[in-house]
Short mmCIF file of C-alpha atoms in Angstrom, two decimals:
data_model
loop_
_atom_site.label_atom_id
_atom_site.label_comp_id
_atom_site.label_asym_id
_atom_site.label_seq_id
_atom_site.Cartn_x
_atom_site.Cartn_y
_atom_site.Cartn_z
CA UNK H 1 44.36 -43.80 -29.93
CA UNK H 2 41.68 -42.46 -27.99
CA UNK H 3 38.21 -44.97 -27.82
CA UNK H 4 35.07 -43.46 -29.53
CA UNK H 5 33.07 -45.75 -27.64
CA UNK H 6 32.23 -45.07 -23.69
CA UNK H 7 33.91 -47.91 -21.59
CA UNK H 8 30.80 -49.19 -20.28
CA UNK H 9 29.63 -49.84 -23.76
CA UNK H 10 32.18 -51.96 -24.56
CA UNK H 11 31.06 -54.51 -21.74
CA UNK H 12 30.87 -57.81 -23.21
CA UNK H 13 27.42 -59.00 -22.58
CA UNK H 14 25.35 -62.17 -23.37
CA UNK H 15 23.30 -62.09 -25.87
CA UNK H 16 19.44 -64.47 -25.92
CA UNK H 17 21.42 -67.25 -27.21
CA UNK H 18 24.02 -66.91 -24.14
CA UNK H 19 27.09 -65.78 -26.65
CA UNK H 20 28.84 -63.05 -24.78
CA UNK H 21 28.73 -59.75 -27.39
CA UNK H 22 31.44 -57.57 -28.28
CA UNK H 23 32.99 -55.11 -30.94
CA UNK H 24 34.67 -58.15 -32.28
CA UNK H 25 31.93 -60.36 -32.40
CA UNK H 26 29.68 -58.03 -34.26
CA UNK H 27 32.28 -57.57 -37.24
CA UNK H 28 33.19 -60.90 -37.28
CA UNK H 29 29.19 -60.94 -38.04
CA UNK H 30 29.14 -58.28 -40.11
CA UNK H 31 32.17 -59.51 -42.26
CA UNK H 32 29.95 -62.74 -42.69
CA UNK H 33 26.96 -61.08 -43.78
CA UNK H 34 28.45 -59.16 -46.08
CA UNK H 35 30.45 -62.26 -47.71
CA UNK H 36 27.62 -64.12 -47.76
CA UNK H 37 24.77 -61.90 -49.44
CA UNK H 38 25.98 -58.23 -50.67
CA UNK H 39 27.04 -55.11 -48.45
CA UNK H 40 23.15 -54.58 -48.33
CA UNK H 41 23.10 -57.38 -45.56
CA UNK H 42 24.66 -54.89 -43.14
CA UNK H 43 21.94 -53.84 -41.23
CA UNK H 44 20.84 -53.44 -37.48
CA UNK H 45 18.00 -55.39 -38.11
CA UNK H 46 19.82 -58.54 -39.76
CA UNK H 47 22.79 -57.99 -37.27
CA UNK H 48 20.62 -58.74 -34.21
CA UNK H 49 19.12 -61.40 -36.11
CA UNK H 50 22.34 -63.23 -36.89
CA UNK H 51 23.70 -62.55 -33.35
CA UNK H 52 20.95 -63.52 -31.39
CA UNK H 53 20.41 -59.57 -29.40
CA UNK H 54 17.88 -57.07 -29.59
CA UNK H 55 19.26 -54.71 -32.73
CA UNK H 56 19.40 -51.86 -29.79
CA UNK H 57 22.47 -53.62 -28.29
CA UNK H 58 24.61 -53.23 -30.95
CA UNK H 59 24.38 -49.23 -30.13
CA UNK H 60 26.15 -49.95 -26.96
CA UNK H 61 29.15 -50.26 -29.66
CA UNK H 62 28.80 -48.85 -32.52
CA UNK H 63 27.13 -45.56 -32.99
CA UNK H 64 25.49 -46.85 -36.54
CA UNK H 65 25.89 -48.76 -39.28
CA UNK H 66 28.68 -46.34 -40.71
CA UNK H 67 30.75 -46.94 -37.56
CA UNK H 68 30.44 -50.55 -38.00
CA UNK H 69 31.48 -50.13 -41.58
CA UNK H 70 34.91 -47.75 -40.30
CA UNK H 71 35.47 -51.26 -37.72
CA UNK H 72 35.24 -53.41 -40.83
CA UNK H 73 37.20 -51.38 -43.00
CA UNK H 74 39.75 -51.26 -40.10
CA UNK H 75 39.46 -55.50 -39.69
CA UNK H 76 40.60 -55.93 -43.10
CA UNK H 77 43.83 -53.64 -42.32
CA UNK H 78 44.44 -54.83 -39.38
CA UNK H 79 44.37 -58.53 -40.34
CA UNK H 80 46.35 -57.54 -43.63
CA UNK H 81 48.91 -56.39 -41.51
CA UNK H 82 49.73 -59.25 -38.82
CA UNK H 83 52.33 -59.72 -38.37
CA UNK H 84 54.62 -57.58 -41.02
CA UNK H 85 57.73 -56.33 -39.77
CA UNK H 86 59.30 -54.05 -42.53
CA UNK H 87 62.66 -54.75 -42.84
CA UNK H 88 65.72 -52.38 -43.52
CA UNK H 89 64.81 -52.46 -47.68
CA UNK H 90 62.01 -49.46 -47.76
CA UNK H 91 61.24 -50.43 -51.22
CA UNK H 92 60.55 -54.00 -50.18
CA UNK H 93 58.97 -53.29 -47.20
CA UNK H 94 56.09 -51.14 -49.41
CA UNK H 95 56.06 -54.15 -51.78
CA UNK H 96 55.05 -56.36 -49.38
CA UNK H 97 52.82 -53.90 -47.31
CA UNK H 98 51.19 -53.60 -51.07
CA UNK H 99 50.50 -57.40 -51.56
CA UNK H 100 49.33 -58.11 -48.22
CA UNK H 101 46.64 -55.01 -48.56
CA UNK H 102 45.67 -57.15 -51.23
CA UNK H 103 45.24 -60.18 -49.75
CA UNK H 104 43.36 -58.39 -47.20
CA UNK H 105 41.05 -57.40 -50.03
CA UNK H 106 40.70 -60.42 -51.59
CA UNK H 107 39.78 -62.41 -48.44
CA UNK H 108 36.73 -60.11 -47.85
CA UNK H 109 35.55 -58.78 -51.75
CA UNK H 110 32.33 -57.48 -50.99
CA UNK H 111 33.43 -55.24 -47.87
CA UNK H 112 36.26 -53.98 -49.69
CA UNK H 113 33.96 -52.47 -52.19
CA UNK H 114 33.41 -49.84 -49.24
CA UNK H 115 37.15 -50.45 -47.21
CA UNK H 116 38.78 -48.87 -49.89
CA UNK H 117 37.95 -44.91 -49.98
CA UNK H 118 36.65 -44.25 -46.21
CA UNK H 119 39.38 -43.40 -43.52
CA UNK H 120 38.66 -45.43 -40.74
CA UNK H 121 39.86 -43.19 -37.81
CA UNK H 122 40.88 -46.40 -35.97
CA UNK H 123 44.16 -48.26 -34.74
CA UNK H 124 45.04 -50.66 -37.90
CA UNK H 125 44.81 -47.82 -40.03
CA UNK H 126 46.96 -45.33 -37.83
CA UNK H 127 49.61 -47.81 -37.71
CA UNK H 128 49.81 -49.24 -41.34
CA UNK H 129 49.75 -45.44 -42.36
CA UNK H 130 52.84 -44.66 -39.88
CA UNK H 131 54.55 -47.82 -41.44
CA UNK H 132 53.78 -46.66 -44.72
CA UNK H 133 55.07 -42.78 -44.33
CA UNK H 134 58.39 -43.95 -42.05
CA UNK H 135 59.54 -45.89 -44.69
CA UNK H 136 59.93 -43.06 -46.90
CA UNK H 137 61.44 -40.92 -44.51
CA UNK H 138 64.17 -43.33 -43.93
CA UNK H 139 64.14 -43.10 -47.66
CA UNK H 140 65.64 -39.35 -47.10
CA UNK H 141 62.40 -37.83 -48.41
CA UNK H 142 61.39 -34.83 -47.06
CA UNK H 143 58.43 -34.88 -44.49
CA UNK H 144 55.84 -33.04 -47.05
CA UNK H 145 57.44 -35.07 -49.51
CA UNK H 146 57.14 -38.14 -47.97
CA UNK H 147 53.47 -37.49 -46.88
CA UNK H 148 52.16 -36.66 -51.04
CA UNK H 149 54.16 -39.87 -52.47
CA UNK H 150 52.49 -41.95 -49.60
CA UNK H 151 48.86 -40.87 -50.72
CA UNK H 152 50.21 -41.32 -54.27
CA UNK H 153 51.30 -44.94 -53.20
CA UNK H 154 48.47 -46.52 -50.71
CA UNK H 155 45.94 -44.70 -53.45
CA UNK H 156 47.70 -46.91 -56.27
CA UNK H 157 47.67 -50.02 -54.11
CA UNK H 158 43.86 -49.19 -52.87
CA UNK H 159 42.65 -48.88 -56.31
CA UNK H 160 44.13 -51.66 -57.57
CA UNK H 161 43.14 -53.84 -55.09
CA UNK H 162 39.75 -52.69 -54.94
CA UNK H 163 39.40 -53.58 -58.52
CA UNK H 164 40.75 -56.76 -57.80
CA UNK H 165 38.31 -57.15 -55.03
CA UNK H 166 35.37 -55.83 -57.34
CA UNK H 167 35.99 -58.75 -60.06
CA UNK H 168 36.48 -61.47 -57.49
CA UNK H 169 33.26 -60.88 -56.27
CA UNK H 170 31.22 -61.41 -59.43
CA UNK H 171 29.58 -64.52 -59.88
CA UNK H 172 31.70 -66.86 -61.36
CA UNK H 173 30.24 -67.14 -64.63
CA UNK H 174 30.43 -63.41 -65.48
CA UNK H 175 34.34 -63.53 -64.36
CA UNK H 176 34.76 -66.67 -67.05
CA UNK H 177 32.78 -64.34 -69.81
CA UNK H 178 35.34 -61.46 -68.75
CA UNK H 179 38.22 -63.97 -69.55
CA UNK H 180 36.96 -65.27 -72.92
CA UNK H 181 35.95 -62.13 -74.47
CA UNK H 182 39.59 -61.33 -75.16
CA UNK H 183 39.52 -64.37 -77.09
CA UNK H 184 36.03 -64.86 -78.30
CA UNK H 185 35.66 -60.72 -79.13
CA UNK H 186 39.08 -59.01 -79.54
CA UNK H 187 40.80 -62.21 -81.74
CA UNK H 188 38.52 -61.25 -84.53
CA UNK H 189 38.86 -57.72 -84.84
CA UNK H 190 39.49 -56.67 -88.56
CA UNK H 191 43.31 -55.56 -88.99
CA UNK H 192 42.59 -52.82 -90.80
CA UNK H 193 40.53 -50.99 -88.31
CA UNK H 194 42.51 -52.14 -84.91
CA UNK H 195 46.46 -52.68 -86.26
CA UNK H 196 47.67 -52.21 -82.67
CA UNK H 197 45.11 -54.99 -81.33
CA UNK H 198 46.17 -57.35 -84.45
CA UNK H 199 49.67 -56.71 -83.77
CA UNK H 200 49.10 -58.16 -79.81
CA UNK H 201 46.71 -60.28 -80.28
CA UNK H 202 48.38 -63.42 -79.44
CA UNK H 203 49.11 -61.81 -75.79
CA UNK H 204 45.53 -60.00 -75.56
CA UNK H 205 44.43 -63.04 -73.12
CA UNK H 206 46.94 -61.47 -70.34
CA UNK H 207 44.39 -58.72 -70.49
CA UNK H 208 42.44 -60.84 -68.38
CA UNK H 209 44.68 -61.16 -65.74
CA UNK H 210 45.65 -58.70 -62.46
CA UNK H 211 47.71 -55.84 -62.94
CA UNK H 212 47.82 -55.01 -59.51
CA UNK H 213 51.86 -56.03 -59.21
CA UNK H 214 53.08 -54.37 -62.25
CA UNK H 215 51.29 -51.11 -61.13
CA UNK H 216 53.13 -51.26 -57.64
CA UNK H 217 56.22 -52.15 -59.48
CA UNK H 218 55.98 -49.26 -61.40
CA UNK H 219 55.09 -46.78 -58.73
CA UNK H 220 58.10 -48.09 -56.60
CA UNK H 221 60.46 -47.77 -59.37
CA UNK H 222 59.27 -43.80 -59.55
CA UNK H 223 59.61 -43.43 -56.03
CA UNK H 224 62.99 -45.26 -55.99
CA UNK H 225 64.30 -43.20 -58.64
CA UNK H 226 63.24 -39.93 -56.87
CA UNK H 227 64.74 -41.37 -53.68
CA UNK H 228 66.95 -38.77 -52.00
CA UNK H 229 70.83 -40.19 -52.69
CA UNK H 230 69.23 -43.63 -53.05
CA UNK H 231 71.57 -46.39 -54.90
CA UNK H 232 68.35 -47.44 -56.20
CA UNK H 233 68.43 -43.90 -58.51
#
């Protein structure tokens, strides 16, 4: 993948507190900012402040602040991904590529408020996205084919996980309100107006609760099914 950043930008260079700055360094920062007060924290100004450089040196590698965020969003793939070596089940393999994206999410909430819809352009991304479409063309789907019900998939799985992301990040007592309100609100709802809700109310509380793997399940069953001479169909 070709490097949008001039080599002699990417010089790692000391910065007034004598810690030696790089790409890595400043979205380790970033990521840290961000966890730690909002995705408004991501700013030259509060970079340089947290890294100890004149906000001017983080332009020797990044062109802005929406680079940065494409190197963050492109961090939380990359990090998702160590290590994951699919394996000769294409089904599995997008299972597990779904739960580790995630993971991903869920380790860094706040920045995957803005990881989720941006295409990052970088490495991580080109790589989990050439995982993602060779599995279903060992799956016998056609390359057009294969390319749609990817975007179908990874959307799915990004959405999801997003969400997921979204809720963890809410201060704890609004996520405990969240959870009781399915017992506190929807446990006394008159029968007569809501039969369906009456009728499930004893499970309602599951409402509460991720549906991030019975969404992917779902989607893989569809693709498994439409699977060119799959077994699976």
């Amino acid at each position: 993948m070709p490097n949008r950043v001039p080599r002699e930008r990417q010089r790692r260079r000391p910065t007034r507190s004598g810690v030696l700055l790089s790409e890595d360094l400043i979205v380790d920062t970033a990521l840290r900012l961000i966890g730690e007060h909002g995705p408004e924290a991501l700013s030259v100004r509060r970079l340089g402040t947290a890294l100890g450089c004149d906000p001017s040196a983080l332009y020797r590698y990044f062109d802005g602040t929406d680079d940065l965020v494409l190197a963050i969003a492109d961090r939380i793939i990359g990090d998702a991904m160590v290590g994951f070596v699919p394996g000769d089940d294409w089904v599995a393999a997008l299972r597990e590529m779904a739960l580790r994206v995630r993971a991903g999410y869920l380790a860094h909430p706040r920045a995957a408020a803005f990881a989720s819809y941006r295409v990052t352009r970088r490495e991580n991304e080109i790589r989990a996205v050439e995982t993602g479409i060779a599995l279903l063309l060992s799956a016998g789907f056609e390359p057009a084919v294969a390319t749609r019900l990817y975007l179908a998939f990874i959307d799915t799985v990004l959405g999801h996980a997003a969400m997921d992301a979204a809720f963890q990040a809410l201060p704890r007592q609004r996520r405990e309100a969240d959870h009781r309100a399915w017992n506190d609100v929807y446990q006394g709802l008159d029968p007569a107006s809501f039969p369906a809700l009456t009728t499930v109310r004893q499970v309602l509380h599951t409402m509460g609760d991720s549906s991030f793997e019975d969404a992917v399940d779902l989607m893989l069953e569809a693709l498994a099914a439409r699977a060119p001479g799959s077994a699976r169909r």
